[in-house]
Each structure stands twice: as C-alpha cells, then as structure tokens.
Amino acid sequence: MLLHIVARGKVGRSPEAELVERYLGRVSWPTKVTELPESGGKVPPRPASGALILLDEKGENLSSMQLAKRLEQWRDGGVREAQFRIGGADGFDDTERAEADLLISFGRATWPHLMARAMLAEQLWRAVSILANHPYHREG
C-alpha cells in the first residue's frame, strides 16, 4: 500500500525536510510526497482504491497502535493508497472533512505545517514498524 503525503507549503532545505526524509526513508512500504503551494495548485484526486485521511484539528487523537491497526485493516482490505492531506493555514472545510475516511489530530495544540509533516512521517514509520513487529515501539 502506498503511503502518500499531500501537503501545503514547500519545505525546501530545512531541518523539517531532513526529518521527513529520514523517517520516510525507513518506511518499508512505498511512500510519496506531493507538495502544493499554500493556496491553489492541483490537489491529487482521491485515490480510487484508497483511503483519504486529513490531518485536522477536529480529528481523532489516535495512538500509534491505533494508527497501525487502521493501516493494517486498510491494507488487508485491499486499499492500494492511503493519502494523507495536510491543509494550508485555513485547514479544511466541512465538505472536505465529509469526504475523508478519517480525520487525525496531533492533539489540541496548533502545529506548524512543516512540523505536522515531520510528525506524520514519524508516525507512519512507527506504524509500519509496529506491523512488522519491530521492537523499537514501546507501548505504555
């Protein structure tokens, strides 16, 4: 299953970009990152055989284990792409939220988009590691 991050804003050569690259480089599943300008740009279509996940302040605050289980269910159910979208400064509207299969929040704090991208990359690596029974993750 492809793990596809679609994010607003350009990371360029930054510490956040290094973190994203470091974590996605460790993921054993295929990954892809699509960057869009802060506004406008062509948003990739919702994957035909896939799941659409929005990082949104109104989303669920999932544990790493819960995210891993959700990815496992999708993968085992034939989902070919999990597309994770990180919105711009104004986030997503209600129509976009309604189209999503899952809304995820990284807590109640407001995070810069570049940090959210790095945090998502780390959580995707952690989730895939959990599913591979890698001993790195410690629950509790």
mmCIF file of C-alpha atoms in Angstrom:
data_model
loop_
_atom_site.group_PDB
_atom_site.id
_atom_site.type_symbol
_atom_site.label_atom_id
_atom_site.label_comp_id
_atom_site.label_asym_id
_atom_site.label_seq_id
_atom_site.Cartn_x
_atom_site.Cartn_y
_atom_site.Cartn_z
ATOM 1 C CA MET A 1 0.000 0.000 0.000
ATOM 2 C CA LEU A 2 1.310 3.427 -0.964
ATOM 3 C CA LEU A 3 1.558 5.980 1.853
ATOM 4 C CA HIS A 4 1.073 9.328 0.111
ATOM 5 C CA ILE A 5 1.504 12.644 1.931
ATOM 6 C CA VAL A 6 -0.082 15.636 0.172
ATOM 7 C CA ALA A 7 0.951 18.826 1.939
ATOM 8 C CA ARG A 8 0.581 22.550 1.508
ATOM 9 C CA GLY A 9 3.778 24.584 1.669
ATOM 10 C CA LYS A 10 7.305 23.937 0.483
ATOM 11 C CA VAL A 11 9.825 22.542 2.957
ATOM 12 C CA GLY A 12 12.889 23.234 0.829
ATOM 13 C CA ARG A 13 16.158 22.504 2.590
ATOM 14 C CA SER A 14 15.150 22.680 6.221
ATOM 15 C CA PRO A 15 15.502 20.624 9.393
ATOM 16 C CA GLU A 16 11.870 19.564 8.969
ATOM 17 C CA ALA A 17 12.602 18.328 5.449
ATOM 18 C CA GLU A 18 15.507 16.289 6.804
ATOM 19 C CA LEU A 19 13.215 14.696 9.394
ATOM 20 C CA VAL A 20 10.586 13.820 6.790
ATOM 21 C CA GLU A 21 13.249 12.317 4.537
ATOM 22 C CA ARG A 22 14.839 10.409 7.426
ATOM 23 C CA TYR A 23 11.592 8.800 8.592
ATOM 24 C CA LEU A 24 10.120 8.076 5.169
ATOM 25 C CA GLY A 25 13.450 6.557 4.155
ATOM 26 C CA ARG A 26 12.975 3.993 6.934
ATOM 27 C CA VAL A 27 9.449 3.008 5.885
ATOM 28 C CA SER A 28 9.429 -0.370 4.150
ATOM 29 C CA TRP A 29 6.191 0.423 2.284
ATOM 30 C CA PRO A 30 6.160 2.646 -0.808
ATOM 31 C CA THR A 31 5.886 6.359 0.022
ATOM 32 C CA LYS A 32 5.302 9.532 -1.926
ATOM 33 C CA VAL A 33 5.202 13.231 -1.005
ATOM 34 C CA THR A 34 3.330 15.794 -3.089
ATOM 35 C CA GLU A 35 3.894 19.448 -2.212
ATOM 36 C CA LEU A 36 1.365 22.114 -3.110
ATOM 37 C CA PRO A 37 1.560 25.901 -2.806
ATOM 38 C CA GLU A 38 -0.129 27.475 0.219
ATOM 39 C CA SER A 39 -3.193 28.089 -1.932
ATOM 40 C CA GLY A 40 -4.250 26.817 -5.321
ATOM 41 C CA GLY A 41 -2.375 24.100 -7.116
ATOM 42 C CA LYS A 42 -3.755 20.810 -8.343
ATOM 43 C CA VAL A 43 -4.675 18.556 -5.428
ATOM 44 C CA PRO A 44 -4.231 14.909 -6.412
ATOM 45 C CA PRO A 45 -7.603 13.192 -6.746
ATOM 46 C CA ARG A 46 -8.918 10.979 -4.018
ATOM 47 C CA PRO A 47 -7.384 7.547 -4.630
ATOM 48 C CA ALA A 48 -9.845 5.282 -6.487
ATOM 49 C CA SER A 49 -8.888 2.251 -4.429
ATOM 50 C CA GLY A 50 -7.726 4.094 -1.393
ATOM 51 C CA ALA A 51 -8.340 5.900 1.831
ATOM 52 C CA LEU A 52 -8.358 9.660 2.294
ATOM 53 C CA ILE A 53 -7.046 10.886 5.641
ATOM 54 C CA LEU A 54 -6.987 14.547 6.643
ATOM 55 C CA LEU A 55 -4.808 15.976 9.390
ATOM 56 C CA ASP A 56 -7.362 18.220 11.028
ATOM 57 C CA GLU A 57 -7.911 19.888 14.388
ATOM 58 C CA LYS A 58 -11.332 18.194 14.599
ATOM 59 C CA GLY A 59 -9.818 14.749 14.042
ATOM 60 C CA GLU A 60 -9.286 11.786 16.310
ATOM 61 C CA ASN A 61 -6.241 11.737 18.550
ATOM 62 C CA LEU A 62 -5.084 8.221 17.641
ATOM 63 C CA SER A 63 -2.360 6.329 19.439
ATOM 64 C CA SER A 64 0.445 4.870 17.327
ATOM 65 C CA MET A 65 -1.072 1.416 17.818
ATOM 66 C CA GLN A 66 -4.475 2.620 16.651
ATOM 67 C CA LEU A 67 -2.969 4.170 13.524
ATOM 68 C CA ALA A 68 -1.068 0.943 12.825
ATOM 69 C CA LYS A 69 -4.280 -1.082 13.195
ATOM 70 C CA ARG A 70 -6.143 1.247 10.825
ATOM 71 C CA LEU A 71 -3.381 0.941 8.198
ATOM 72 C CA GLU A 72 -3.391 -2.828 8.655
ATOM 73 C CA GLN A 73 -7.177 -3.004 8.138
ATOM 74 C CA TRP A 74 -6.976 -0.909 5.002
ATOM 75 C CA ARG A 75 -4.017 -2.860 3.612
ATOM 76 C CA ASP A 76 -5.647 -6.213 4.319
ATOM 77 C CA GLY A 77 -8.932 -4.929 2.874
ATOM 78 C CA GLY A 78 -7.341 -4.189 -0.484
ATOM 79 C CA VAL A 79 -6.716 -0.461 -0.123
ATOM 80 C CA ARG A 80 -3.903 0.443 -2.508
ATOM 81 C CA GLU A 81 -3.183 4.002 -1.346
ATOM 82 C CA ALA A 82 -3.574 5.872 1.914
ATOM 83 C CA GLN A 83 -3.497 9.559 1.031
ATOM 84 C CA PHE A 84 -2.744 11.843 3.976
ATOM 85 C CA ARG A 85 -3.515 15.514 3.368
ATOM 86 C CA ILE A 86 -2.092 18.396 5.383
ATOM 87 C CA GLY A 87 -4.010 21.583 4.662
ATOM 88 C CA GLY A 88 -2.975 25.189 4.465
ATOM 89 C CA ALA A 89 -3.290 27.839 7.157
ATOM 90 C CA ASP A 90 -7.101 27.732 6.989
ATOM 91 C CA GLY A 91 -7.282 23.941 7.217
ATOM 92 C CA PHE A 92 -10.128 22.022 5.589
ATOM 93 C CA ASP A 93 -13.756 22.957 5.139
ATOM 94 C CA ASP A 94 -16.733 20.827 6.138
ATOM 95 C CA THR A 95 -17.156 19.433 2.606
ATOM 96 C CA GLU A 96 -13.561 18.191 2.556
ATOM 97 C CA ARG A 97 -13.949 16.705 6.043
ATOM 98 C CA ALA A 98 -17.115 14.868 4.993
ATOM 99 C CA GLU A 99 -15.289 13.252 2.035
ATOM 100 C CA ALA A 100 -12.499 11.882 4.230
ATOM 101 C CA ASP A 101 -12.347 8.340 5.559
ATOM 102 C CA LEU A 102 -10.539 9.518 8.669
ATOM 103 C CA LEU A 103 -9.627 12.781 10.375
ATOM 104 C CA ILE A 104 -6.479 12.699 12.514
ATOM 105 C CA SER A 105 -5.350 15.272 15.045
ATOM 106 C CA PHE A 106 -1.962 15.509 16.748
ATOM 107 C CA GLY A 107 -3.604 16.934 19.859
ATOM 108 C CA ARG A 108 -5.234 20.216 20.686
ATOM 109 C CA ALA A 109 -2.132 22.327 20.140
ATOM 110 C CA THR A 110 -1.649 24.126 16.837
ATOM 111 C CA TRP A 111 1.365 22.798 14.934
ATOM 112 C CA PRO A 112 3.208 24.456 12.060
ATOM 113 C CA HIS A 113 2.542 22.602 8.816
ATOM 114 C CA LEU A 114 6.190 21.643 8.407
ATOM 115 C CA MET A 115 6.252 20.098 11.878
ATOM 116 C CA ALA A 116 2.980 18.278 11.205
ATOM 117 C CA ARG A 117 4.557 16.759 8.095
ATOM 118 C CA ALA A 118 7.576 15.545 10.072
ATOM 119 C CA MET A 119 5.347 14.194 12.847
ATOM 120 C CA LEU A 120 3.193 12.351 10.305
ATOM 121 C CA ALA A 121 6.258 10.830 8.635
ATOM 122 C CA GLU A 122 7.465 9.587 12.033
ATOM 123 C CA GLN A 123 4.069 8.119 12.876
ATOM 124 C CA LEU A 124 3.865 6.341 9.525
ATOM 125 C CA TRP A 125 7.308 4.844 10.109
ATOM 126 C CA ARG A 126 6.272 3.831 13.619
ATOM 127 C CA ALA A 127 3.003 2.280 12.414
ATOM 128 C CA VAL A 128 4.735 0.231 9.720
ATOM 129 C CA SER A 129 7.353 -0.818 12.290
ATOM 130 C CA ILE A 130 4.619 -1.931 14.684
ATOM 131 C CA LEU A 131 3.022 -4.025 11.945
ATOM 132 C CA ALA A 132 6.415 -5.605 11.216
ATOM 133 C CA ASN A 133 6.807 -6.449 14.935
ATOM 134 C CA HIS A 134 9.905 -4.274 15.166
ATOM 135 C CA PRO A 135 10.990 -3.935 18.820
ATOM 136 C CA TYR A 136 11.509 -0.153 18.654
ATOM 137 C CA HIS A 137 7.967 0.830 19.638
ATOM 138 C CA ARG A 138 7.146 0.553 23.314
ATOM 139 C CA GLU A 139 3.519 0.886 24.364
ATOM 140 C CA GLY A 140 2.546 2.407 27.687
#
